[in-house]
Short mmCIF file of C-alpha atoms and ligand atoms in Angstrom, two decimals:
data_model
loop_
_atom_site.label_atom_id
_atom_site.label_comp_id
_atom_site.label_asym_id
_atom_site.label_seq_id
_atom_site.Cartn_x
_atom_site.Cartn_y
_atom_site.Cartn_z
CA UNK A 3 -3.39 17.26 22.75
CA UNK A 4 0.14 16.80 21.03
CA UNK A 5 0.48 13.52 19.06
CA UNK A 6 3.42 11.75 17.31
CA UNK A 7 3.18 9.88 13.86
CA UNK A 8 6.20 7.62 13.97
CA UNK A 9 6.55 7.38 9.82
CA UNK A 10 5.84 9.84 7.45
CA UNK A 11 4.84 8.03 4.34
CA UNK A 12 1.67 7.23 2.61
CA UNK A 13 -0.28 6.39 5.79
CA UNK A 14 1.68 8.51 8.54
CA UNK A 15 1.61 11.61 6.70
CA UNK A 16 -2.08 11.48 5.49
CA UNK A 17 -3.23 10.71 9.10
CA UNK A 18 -0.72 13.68 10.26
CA UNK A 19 -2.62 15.83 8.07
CA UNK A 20 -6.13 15.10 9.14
CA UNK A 21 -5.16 15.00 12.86
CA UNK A 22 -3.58 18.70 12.17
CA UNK A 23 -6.94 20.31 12.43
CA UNK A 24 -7.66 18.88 16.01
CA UNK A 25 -4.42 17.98 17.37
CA UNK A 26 -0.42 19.40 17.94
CA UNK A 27 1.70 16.94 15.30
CA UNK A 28 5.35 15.76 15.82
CA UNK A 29 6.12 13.72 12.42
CA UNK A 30 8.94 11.36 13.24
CA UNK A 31 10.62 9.97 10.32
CA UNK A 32 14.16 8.75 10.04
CA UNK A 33 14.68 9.45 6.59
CA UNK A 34 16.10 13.31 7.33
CA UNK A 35 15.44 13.94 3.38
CA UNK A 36 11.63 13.64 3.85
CA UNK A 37 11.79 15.62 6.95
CA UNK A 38 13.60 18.27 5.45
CA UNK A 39 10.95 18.66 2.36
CA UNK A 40 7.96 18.27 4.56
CA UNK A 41 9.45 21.04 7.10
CA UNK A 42 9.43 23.33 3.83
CA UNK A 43 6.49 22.99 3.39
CA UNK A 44 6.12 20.08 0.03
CA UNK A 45 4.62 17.21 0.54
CA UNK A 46 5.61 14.28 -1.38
CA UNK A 47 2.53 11.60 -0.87
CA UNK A 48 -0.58 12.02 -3.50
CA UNK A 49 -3.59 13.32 -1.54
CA UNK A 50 -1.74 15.12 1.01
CA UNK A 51 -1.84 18.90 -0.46
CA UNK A 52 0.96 21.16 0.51
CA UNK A 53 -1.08 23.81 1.38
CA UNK A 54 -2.58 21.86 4.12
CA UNK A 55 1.01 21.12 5.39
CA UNK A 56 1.59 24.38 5.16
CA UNK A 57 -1.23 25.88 6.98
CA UNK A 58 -0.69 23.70 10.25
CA UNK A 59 3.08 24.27 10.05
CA UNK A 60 2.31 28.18 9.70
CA UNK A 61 -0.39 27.23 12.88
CA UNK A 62 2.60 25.79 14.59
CA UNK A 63 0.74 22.52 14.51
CA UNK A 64 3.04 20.33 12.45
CA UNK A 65 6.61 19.92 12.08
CA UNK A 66 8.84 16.70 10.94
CA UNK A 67 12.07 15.61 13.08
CA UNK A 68 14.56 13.21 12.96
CA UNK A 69 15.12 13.46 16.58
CA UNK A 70 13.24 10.95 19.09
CA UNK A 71 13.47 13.00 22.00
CA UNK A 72 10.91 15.71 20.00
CA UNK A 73 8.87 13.09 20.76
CA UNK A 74 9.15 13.17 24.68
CA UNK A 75 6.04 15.48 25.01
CA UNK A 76 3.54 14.23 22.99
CA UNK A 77 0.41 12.20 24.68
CA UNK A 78 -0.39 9.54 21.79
CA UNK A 79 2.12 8.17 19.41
CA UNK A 80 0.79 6.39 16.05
CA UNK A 81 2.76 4.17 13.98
CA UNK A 82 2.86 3.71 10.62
CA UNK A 83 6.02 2.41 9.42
CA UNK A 84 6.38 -0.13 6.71
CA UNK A 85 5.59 -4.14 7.19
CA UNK A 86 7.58 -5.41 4.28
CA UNK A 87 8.69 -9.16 3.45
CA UNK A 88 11.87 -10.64 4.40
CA UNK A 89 14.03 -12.30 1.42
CA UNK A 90 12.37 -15.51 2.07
CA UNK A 91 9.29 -13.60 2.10
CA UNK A 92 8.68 -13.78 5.98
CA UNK A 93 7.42 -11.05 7.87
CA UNK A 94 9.65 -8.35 8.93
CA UNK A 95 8.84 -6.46 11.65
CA UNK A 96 12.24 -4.63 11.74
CA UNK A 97 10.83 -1.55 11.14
CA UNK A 98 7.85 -2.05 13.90
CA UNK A 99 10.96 -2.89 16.60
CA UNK A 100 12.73 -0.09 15.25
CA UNK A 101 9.69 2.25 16.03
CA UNK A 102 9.15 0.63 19.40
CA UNK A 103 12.72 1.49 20.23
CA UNK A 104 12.15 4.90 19.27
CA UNK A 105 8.94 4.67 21.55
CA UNK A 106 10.82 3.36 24.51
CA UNK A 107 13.84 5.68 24.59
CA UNK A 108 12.31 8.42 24.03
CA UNK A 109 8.71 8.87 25.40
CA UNK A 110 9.14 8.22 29.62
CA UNK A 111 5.10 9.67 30.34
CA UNK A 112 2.34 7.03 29.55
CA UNK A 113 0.43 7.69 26.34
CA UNK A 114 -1.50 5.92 23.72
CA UNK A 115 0.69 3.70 21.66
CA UNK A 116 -1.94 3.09 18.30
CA UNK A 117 -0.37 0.60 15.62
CA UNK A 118 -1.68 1.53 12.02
CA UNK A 119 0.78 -0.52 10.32
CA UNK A 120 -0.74 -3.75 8.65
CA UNK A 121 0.45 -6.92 10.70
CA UNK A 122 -0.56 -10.17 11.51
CA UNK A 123 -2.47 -10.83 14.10
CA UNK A 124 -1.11 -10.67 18.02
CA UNK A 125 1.53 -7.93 16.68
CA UNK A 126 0.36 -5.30 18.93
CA UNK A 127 -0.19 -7.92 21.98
CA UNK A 128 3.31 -10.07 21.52
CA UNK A 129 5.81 -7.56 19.39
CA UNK A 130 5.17 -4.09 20.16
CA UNK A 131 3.71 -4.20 23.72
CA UNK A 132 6.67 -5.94 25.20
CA UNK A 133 9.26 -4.63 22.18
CA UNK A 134 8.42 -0.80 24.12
CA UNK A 135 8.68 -2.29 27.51
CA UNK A 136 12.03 -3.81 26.84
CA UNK A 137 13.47 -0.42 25.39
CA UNK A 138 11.94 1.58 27.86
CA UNK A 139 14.47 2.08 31.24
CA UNK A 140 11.79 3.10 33.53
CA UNK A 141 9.00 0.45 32.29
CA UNK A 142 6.49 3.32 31.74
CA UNK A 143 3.09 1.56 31.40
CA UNK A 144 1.50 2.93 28.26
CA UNK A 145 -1.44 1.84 26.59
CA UNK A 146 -2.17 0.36 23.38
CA UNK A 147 -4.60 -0.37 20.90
CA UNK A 148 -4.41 -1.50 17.13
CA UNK A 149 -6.33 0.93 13.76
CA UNK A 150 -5.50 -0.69 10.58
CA UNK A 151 -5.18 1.86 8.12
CA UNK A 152 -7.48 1.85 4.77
CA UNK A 153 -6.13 4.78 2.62
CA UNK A 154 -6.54 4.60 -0.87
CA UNK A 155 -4.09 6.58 -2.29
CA UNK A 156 -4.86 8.84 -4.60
CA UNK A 157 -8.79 8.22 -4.39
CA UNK A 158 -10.79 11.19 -3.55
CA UNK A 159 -14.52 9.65 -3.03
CA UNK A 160 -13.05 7.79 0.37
CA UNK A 161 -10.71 9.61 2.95
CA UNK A 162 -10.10 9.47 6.98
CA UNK A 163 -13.48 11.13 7.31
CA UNK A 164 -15.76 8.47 5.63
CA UNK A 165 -14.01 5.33 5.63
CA UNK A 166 -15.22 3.33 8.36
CA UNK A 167 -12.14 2.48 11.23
CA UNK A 168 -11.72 -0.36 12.67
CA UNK A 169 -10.14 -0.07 16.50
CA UNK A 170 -9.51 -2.72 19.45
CA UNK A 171 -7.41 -1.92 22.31
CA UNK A 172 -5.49 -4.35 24.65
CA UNK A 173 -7.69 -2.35 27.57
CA UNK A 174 -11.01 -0.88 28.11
CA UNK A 175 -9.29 2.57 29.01
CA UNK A 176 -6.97 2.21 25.41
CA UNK A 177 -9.80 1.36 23.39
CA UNK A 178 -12.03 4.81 24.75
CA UNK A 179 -9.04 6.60 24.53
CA UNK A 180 -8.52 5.55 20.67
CA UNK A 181 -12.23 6.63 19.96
CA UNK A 182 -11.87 9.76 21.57
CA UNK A 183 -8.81 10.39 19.29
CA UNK A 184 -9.97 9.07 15.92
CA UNK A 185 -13.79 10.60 16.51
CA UNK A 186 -12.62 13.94 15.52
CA UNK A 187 -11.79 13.05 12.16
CA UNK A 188 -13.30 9.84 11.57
CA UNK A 189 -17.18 9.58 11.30
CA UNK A 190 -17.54 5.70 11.38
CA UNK A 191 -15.71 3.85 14.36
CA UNK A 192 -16.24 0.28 14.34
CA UNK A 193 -14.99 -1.33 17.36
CA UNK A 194 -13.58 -5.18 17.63
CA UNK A 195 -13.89 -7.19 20.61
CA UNK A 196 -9.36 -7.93 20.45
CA UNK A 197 -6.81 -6.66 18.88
CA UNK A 198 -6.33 -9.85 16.80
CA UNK A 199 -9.31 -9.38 15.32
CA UNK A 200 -8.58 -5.80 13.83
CA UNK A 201 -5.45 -7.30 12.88
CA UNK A 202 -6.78 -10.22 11.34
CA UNK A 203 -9.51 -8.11 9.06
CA UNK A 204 -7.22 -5.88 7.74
CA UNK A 205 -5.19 -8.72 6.42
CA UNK A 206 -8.27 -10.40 5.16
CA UNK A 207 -9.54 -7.52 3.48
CA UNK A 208 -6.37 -7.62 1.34
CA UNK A 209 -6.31 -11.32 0.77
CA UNK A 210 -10.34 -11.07 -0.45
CA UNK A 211 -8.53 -8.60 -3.11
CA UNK A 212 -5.38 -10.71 -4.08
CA UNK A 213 -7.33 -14.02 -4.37
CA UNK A 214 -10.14 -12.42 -6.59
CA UNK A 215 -7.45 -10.94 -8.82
CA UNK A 216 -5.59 -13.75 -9.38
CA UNK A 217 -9.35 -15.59 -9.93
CA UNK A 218 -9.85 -12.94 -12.70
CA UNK A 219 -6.18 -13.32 -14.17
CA UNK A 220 -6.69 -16.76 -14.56
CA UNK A 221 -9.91 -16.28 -16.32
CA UNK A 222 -8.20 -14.42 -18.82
CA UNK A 223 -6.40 -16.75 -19.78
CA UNK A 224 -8.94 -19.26 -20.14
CA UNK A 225 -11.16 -16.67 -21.70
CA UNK A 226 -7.84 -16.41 -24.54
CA UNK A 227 -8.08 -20.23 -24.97
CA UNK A 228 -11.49 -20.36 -25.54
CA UNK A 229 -11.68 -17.60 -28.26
CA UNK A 230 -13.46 -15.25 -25.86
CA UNK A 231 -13.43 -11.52 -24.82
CA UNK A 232 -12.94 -11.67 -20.74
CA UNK A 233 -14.07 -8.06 -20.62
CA UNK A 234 -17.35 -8.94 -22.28
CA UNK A 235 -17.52 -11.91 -19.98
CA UNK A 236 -16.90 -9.85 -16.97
CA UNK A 237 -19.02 -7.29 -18.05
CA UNK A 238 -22.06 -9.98 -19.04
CA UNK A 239 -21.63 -11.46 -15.24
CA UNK A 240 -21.81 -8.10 -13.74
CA UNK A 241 -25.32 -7.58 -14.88
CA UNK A 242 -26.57 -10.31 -11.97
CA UNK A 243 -27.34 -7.32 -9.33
CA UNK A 244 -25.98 -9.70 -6.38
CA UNK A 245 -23.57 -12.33 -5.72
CA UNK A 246 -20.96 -10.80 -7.79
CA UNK A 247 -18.30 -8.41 -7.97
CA UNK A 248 -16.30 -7.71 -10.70
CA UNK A 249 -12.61 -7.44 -10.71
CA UNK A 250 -10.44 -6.90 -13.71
CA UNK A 251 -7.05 -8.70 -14.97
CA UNK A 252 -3.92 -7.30 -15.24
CA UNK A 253 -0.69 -7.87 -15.37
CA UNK A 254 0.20 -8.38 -11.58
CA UNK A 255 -0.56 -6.92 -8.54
CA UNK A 256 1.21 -4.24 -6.77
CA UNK A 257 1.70 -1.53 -4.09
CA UNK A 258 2.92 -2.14 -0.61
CA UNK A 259 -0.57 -4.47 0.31
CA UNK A 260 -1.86 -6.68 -2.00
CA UNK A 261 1.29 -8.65 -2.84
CA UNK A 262 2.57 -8.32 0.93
CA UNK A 263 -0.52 -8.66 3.20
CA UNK A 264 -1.93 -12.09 2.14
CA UNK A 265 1.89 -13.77 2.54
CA UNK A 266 1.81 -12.24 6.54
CA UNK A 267 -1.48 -14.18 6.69
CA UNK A 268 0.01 -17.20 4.72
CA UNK A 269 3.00 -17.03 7.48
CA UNK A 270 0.47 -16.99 10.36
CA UNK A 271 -1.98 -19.22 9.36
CA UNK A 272 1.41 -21.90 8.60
CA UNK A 273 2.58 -21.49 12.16
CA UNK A 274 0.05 -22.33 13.13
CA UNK A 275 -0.78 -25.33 11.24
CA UNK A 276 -3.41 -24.32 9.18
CA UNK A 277 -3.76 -24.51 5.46
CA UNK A 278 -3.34 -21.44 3.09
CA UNK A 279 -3.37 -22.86 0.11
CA UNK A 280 -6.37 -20.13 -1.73
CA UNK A 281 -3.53 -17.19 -0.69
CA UNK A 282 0.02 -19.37 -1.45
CA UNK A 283 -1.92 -19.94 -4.76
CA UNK A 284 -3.58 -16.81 -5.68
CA UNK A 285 -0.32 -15.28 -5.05
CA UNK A 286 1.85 -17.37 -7.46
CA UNK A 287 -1.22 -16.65 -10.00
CA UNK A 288 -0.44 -12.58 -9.65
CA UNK A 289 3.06 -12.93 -10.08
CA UNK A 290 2.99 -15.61 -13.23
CA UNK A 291 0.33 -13.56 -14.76
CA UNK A 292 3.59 -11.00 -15.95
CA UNK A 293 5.19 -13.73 -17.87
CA UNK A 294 1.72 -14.90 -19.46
CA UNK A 295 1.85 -11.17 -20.85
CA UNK A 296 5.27 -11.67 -22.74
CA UNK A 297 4.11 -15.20 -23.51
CA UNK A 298 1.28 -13.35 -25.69
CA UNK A 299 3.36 -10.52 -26.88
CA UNK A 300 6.22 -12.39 -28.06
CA UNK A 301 3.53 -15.15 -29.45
CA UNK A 302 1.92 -12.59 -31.52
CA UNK A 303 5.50 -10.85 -32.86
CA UNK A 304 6.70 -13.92 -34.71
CA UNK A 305 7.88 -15.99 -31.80
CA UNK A 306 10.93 -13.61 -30.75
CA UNK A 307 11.43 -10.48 -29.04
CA UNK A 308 15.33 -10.58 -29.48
CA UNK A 309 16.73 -7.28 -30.45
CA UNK A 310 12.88 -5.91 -30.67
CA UNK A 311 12.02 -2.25 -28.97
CA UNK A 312 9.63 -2.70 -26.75
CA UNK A 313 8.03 0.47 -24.68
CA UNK A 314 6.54 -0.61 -21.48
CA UNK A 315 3.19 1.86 -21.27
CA UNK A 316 2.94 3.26 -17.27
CA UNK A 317 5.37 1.78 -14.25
CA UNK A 318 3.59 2.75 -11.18
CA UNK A 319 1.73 -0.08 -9.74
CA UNK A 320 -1.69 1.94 -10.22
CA UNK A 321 -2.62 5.05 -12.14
CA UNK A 322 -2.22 8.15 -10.83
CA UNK A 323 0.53 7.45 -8.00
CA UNK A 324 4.04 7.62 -8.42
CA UNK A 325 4.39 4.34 -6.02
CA UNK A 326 6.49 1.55 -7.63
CA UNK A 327 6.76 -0.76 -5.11
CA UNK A 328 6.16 -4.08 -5.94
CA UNK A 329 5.24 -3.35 -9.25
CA UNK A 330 4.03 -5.80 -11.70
CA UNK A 331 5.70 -3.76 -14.38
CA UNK A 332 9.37 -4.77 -13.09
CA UNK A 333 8.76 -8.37 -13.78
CA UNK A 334 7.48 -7.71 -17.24
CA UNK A 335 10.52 -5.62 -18.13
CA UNK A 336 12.42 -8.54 -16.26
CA UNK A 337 10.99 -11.24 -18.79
CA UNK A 338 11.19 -8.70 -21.60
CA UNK A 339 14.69 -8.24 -21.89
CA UNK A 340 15.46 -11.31 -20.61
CA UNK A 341 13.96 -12.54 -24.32
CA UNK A 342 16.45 -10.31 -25.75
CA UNK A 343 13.90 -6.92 -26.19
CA UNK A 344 15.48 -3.59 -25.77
CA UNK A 345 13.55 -2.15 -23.15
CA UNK A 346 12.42 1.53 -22.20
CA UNK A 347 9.43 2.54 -20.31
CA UNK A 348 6.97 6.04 -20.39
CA UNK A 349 5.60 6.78 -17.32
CA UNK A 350 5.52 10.91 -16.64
CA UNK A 351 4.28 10.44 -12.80
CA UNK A 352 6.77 8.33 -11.80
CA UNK A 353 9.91 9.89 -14.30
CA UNK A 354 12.98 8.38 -12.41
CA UNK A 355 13.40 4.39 -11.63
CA UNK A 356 15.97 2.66 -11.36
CA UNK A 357 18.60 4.93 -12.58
CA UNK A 358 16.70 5.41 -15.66
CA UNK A 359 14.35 7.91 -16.94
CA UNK A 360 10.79 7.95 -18.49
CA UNK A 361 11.09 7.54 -22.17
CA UNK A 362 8.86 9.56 -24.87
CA UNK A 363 5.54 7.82 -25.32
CA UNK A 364 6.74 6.77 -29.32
CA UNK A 365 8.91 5.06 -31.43
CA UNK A 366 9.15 1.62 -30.35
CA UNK A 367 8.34 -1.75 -32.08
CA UNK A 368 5.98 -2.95 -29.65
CA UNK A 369 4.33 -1.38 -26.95
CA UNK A 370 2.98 -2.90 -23.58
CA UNK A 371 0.73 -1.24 -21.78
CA UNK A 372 0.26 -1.84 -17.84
CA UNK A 373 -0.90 1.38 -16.34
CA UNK A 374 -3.14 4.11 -17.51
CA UNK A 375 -2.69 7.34 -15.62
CA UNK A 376 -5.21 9.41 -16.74
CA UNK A 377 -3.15 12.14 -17.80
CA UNK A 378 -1.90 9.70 -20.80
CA UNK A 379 -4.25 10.19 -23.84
CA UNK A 380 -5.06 6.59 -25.08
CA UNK A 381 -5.28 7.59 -29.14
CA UNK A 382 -1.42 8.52 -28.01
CA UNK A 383 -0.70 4.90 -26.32
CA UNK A 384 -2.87 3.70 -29.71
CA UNK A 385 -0.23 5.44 -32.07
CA UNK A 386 2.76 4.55 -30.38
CA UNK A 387 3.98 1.76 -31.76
CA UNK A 388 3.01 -0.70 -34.78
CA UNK A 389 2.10 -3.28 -32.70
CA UNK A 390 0.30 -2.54 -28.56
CA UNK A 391 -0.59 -5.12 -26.19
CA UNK A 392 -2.88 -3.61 -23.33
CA UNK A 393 -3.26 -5.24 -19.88
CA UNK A 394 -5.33 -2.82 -18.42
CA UNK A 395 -8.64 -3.22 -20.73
CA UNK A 396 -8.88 0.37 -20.87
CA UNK A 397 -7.70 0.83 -24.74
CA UNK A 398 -9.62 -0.19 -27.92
CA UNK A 399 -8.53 -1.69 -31.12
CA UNK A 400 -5.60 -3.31 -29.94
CA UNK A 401 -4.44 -6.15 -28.67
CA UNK A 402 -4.37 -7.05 -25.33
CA UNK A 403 -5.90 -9.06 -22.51
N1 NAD B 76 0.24 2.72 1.44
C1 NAD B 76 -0.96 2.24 1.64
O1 NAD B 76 -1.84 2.38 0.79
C2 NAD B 76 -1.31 1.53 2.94
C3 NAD B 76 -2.67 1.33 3.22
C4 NAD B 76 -3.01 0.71 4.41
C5 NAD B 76 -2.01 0.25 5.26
N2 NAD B 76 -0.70 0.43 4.94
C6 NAD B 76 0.31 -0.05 5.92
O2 NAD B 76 0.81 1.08 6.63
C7 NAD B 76 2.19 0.88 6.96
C8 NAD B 76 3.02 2.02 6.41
O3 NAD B 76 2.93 2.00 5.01
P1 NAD B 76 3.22 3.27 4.10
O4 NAD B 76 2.62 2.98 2.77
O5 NAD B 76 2.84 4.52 4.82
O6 NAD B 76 4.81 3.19 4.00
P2 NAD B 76 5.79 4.33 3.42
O7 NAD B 76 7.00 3.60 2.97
O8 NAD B 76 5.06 5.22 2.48
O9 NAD B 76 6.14 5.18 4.70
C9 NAD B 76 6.83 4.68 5.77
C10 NAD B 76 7.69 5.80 6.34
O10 NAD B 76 8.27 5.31 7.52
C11 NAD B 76 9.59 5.77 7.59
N3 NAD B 76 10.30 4.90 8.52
C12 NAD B 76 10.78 3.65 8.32
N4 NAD B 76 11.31 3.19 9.47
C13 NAD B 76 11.15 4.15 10.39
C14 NAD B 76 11.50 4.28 11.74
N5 NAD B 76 12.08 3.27 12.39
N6 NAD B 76 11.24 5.41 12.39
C15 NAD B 76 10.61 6.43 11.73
N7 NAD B 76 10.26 6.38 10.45
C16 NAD B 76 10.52 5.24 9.79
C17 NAD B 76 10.09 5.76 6.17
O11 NAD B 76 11.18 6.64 5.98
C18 NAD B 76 8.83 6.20 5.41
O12 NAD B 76 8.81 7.59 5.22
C19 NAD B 76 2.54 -0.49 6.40
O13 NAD B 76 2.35 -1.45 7.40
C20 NAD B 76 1.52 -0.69 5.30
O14 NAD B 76 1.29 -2.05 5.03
C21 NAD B 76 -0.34 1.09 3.81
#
C-alpha cells in the first residue's frame, strides 16, 4: 500500500516514519526547503532519527515532494497540517482547505482521506468532506475518517506504538479501513462511535491540561502571598494516592496545543451557545502568568528593570525541543524590555530566533529562567548572574516561583 502524509512537520513526519516500515510514503509538504533536507536524508523534527529516514528512502519507501500530482497514486492520504488561530484568535482552517485542495486536484482514485490535525468537532464531516468534493472535477467518492494525533515530542517512554489511538470514520467501510492501516503500528485502537467525538476528545484532552495549569499558576501566586513554598504544597498534596494530579507552574504555556486547542473549543462551544468560561479563563491565567514573573523580578531588583541586563534562561516552549511556537518566553522578553531591561536570551537547542542569536549562559544582571533543557547544567544557570529568578522549580537556592 502507498500512502501520502499531506504535512511534514512534527506530526506528519513522525507518522511518515512509523508507517515506512509497513507502507510506500509520499511526504507532501509545500515548504520545498523541508522537502529538500528530508530528501537528503536529515530530518529536522526531535524523535524522528535520520537514519530511519534514511533507511526507507534507501528502501525506496519514502521520499518528500512539493508536487501534488506525486500524490495521484497513493491509496490513503493523512493530513497533518497546522490548525493555528486567526488574529482574532478564531479558528483557521486555511491550511486544512489548502490540503483538501491538494486532495481534490490531485488524487482522482478513491482512497482513505484520515484527518490527524487537531480540530473542532464536525471538521472532518462539514470542512474537509465537502472542501475535497468541491476541488475535486470528477467528484471521486473517497472515504474518511478522523485520528487525532497524541505525539509528545521529544518523549521517548510513549510513541505511535503504545499510545492508545483514537479513530471514528464517517462510514463503517472508513472506519475498518483506518484500523487496518493504523494496526500495523499502533497496538491500542480505541474506536468512537462519530467523528465528533474523536474530535471533541482530542480537544478536551488539551483543555484538561490548559485549565489545570493555569489552576496551578494561580496557586503560585497565592502560595507567594501567603508566605508559602507551592512546590512543597504541590508536593505535600501529591502524597493522597488518588484524586489528584499534580501539575507544576510556570511561566505560560506553549507549543502548537495547549494555548491553541482549548480557544477552537472556546469558539465551538460559543457558536453554539454554550458557556466556556473554565477555558476563556484558564487561558487569560496562562498568558498573565508571564507578566506576574516580571512583576516579581522587577519587585525583588529595587522596583526597576530600566537599563538592567537581564538573560532570559531557555526559549523553547519545553525542554529539549527546538519548538518556539507560542512560547511563553516571548511575552516575558516582551514585558522585560518593555520595563526598560536590555534583553538577551541562552538557549543552545533553539540558537536562532528572531533574527537574534543564543547568548552565552553569563554575564547578565539578572537572570530568568523558563526552560531547562537538560543539556544546561543548573550550578551554571545558578552562577550566571547575581541575581536568578526560576519558573521552572527545577533549580535550588534561588529565587523563583
Ligand atoms: N506538534 C504536536 O505536538 C502535535 C500533537 C498533536 C496534534 N498536533 C496537531 O497536528 C497538526 C499539525 O501540527 P504539527 O505540529 O505537525 O505542525 P508543523 O508546523 O510541525 O508541521 C506542519 C507542516 O505542514 C506543512 N504545510 C502547511 N500547509 C501545507 C499544505 N497546504 N500542504 C502541505 N504541507 C503544508 C508545513 O510546511 C509544515 O511542515 C496540527 O493540527 C496540530 O494541532 C500537533
Amino acid at each position: 500500500m502507498k500512502i501520502g502524509v499531506i504535512g511534514q512537520g512534527y506530526v506528519g513526519l513522525t507518522i511518515s516514519a512509523f508507517a515506512g516500515e509497513f507502507y510506500e510514503v509520499v511526504g507532501f509538504d509545500n515548504n520545498q526547503r523541508i522537502v529538500d533536507q528530508l530528501n537528503s536524508g536529515v530530518s529536522h523534527i526531535e524523535g524522528v532519527e535520520n537514519s530511519d529516514l534514511q533507511k526507507w528512502i534507501k528502501a525506496g519507501r519514502y521520499h518528500a515532494t512539493t508536487v501534488g500530482i506525486d500524490l495521484s497514486g497513493v491509496d490513503l492520504i493523512v493530513i497533518a497540517v497546522p490548525t493555528p488561530l486567526t488574529k482574532d484568535r478564531q479558528p483557521d482552517l486555511s491550511y486544512i482547505e489548502a490540503a483538501c485542495k491538494t486532495v481534490g486536484e490531485n488524487v482522482q482514485k478513491p482512497v482513505l482521506v484520515v484527518n490527524e490535525s487537531t480540530s473542532f468537532p464536525g471538521t472532518l464531516r462539514n470542512y474537509i468532506k465537502p472542501a475535497i468534493e468541491r476541488y475535486s472535477k470528477n467528484k471521486v467518492d473517497h472515504l474518511y475518517a478522523i485520528s487525532p494525533e497524541r505525539v509528545d515530542p521529544g518523549r521517548s517512554d510513549f510513541n505511535q506504538r503504545n499510545t492508545p489511538r483514537l479513530y471514528a470514520g464517517l462510514t463503517l467501510e472508513a472506519s475498518r479501513k483506518t484500523r487496518e492501516f493504523y494496526s500495523k503500528f499502533c497496538d491500542n485502537l480505541v474506536e468512537v462511535s462519530s467523528p465528533e467525538v474523536a474530535e471533541a476528545a482530542k480537544l478536551f484532552e488539551n483543555t484538561f491540561r490548559q485549565v489545570n495549569i493555569a489552576l496551578v499558576n494561580e496557586f503560585a501566586q497565592i502560595a507567594h502571598s501567603l508566605g508559602i513554598s507551592v512546590h512543597e504544597t504541590l508536593d505535600a498534596a501529591n502524597t493522597k494516592p488518588y484524586g489528584f494530579m499534580k501539575f507544576t507552574p510556570s511561566a505560560g504555556v506553549g507549543g502548537h496545543c495547549i494555548p491553541v486547542d482549548p480557544t477552537y473549543l472556546a469558539a465551538v462551544a460559543e457558536n453554539h451557545g454554550a458557556p466556556a468560561t473554565f477555558i476563556r479563563r484558564a487561558n487569560e491565567v496562562n498568558i498573565e502568568m508571564s507578566e506576574y514573573v516580571v512583576d516579581r523580578v522587577q519587585a525583588d531588583n529595587g522596583g526597576s528593570l530600566e537599563g538592567k541586563s537581564v538573560l532570559v534562561v531557555g526559549v523553547a516552549y519545553k525542554p529539549n525541543v527546538a519548538d518556539v511556537r507560542e512560547t511563553a518566553a516571548e511575552l516575558v522578553i516582551e514585558h522585560l524590555r518593555g520595563r526598560g531591561a536590555v534583553v538577551s536570551w541562552h538557549d543552545d537547542v533553539v540558537k536562532n530566533w528572531k533574527g537574534e542569536i543564543s547568548s552565552p549562559l553569563s554575564g547578565a544582571d539578572i537572570a530568568v529562567v523558563v526552560t531547562m533543557h537538560d543539556l544546561v547544567k543548573a550550578p551554571d544557570v545558578v552562577a550566571s548572574a547575581p541575581y536568578v529568578f526560576d519558573t521552572t522549580g527545577k533549580l535550588k537556592g534561588v529565587h523563583g516561583l
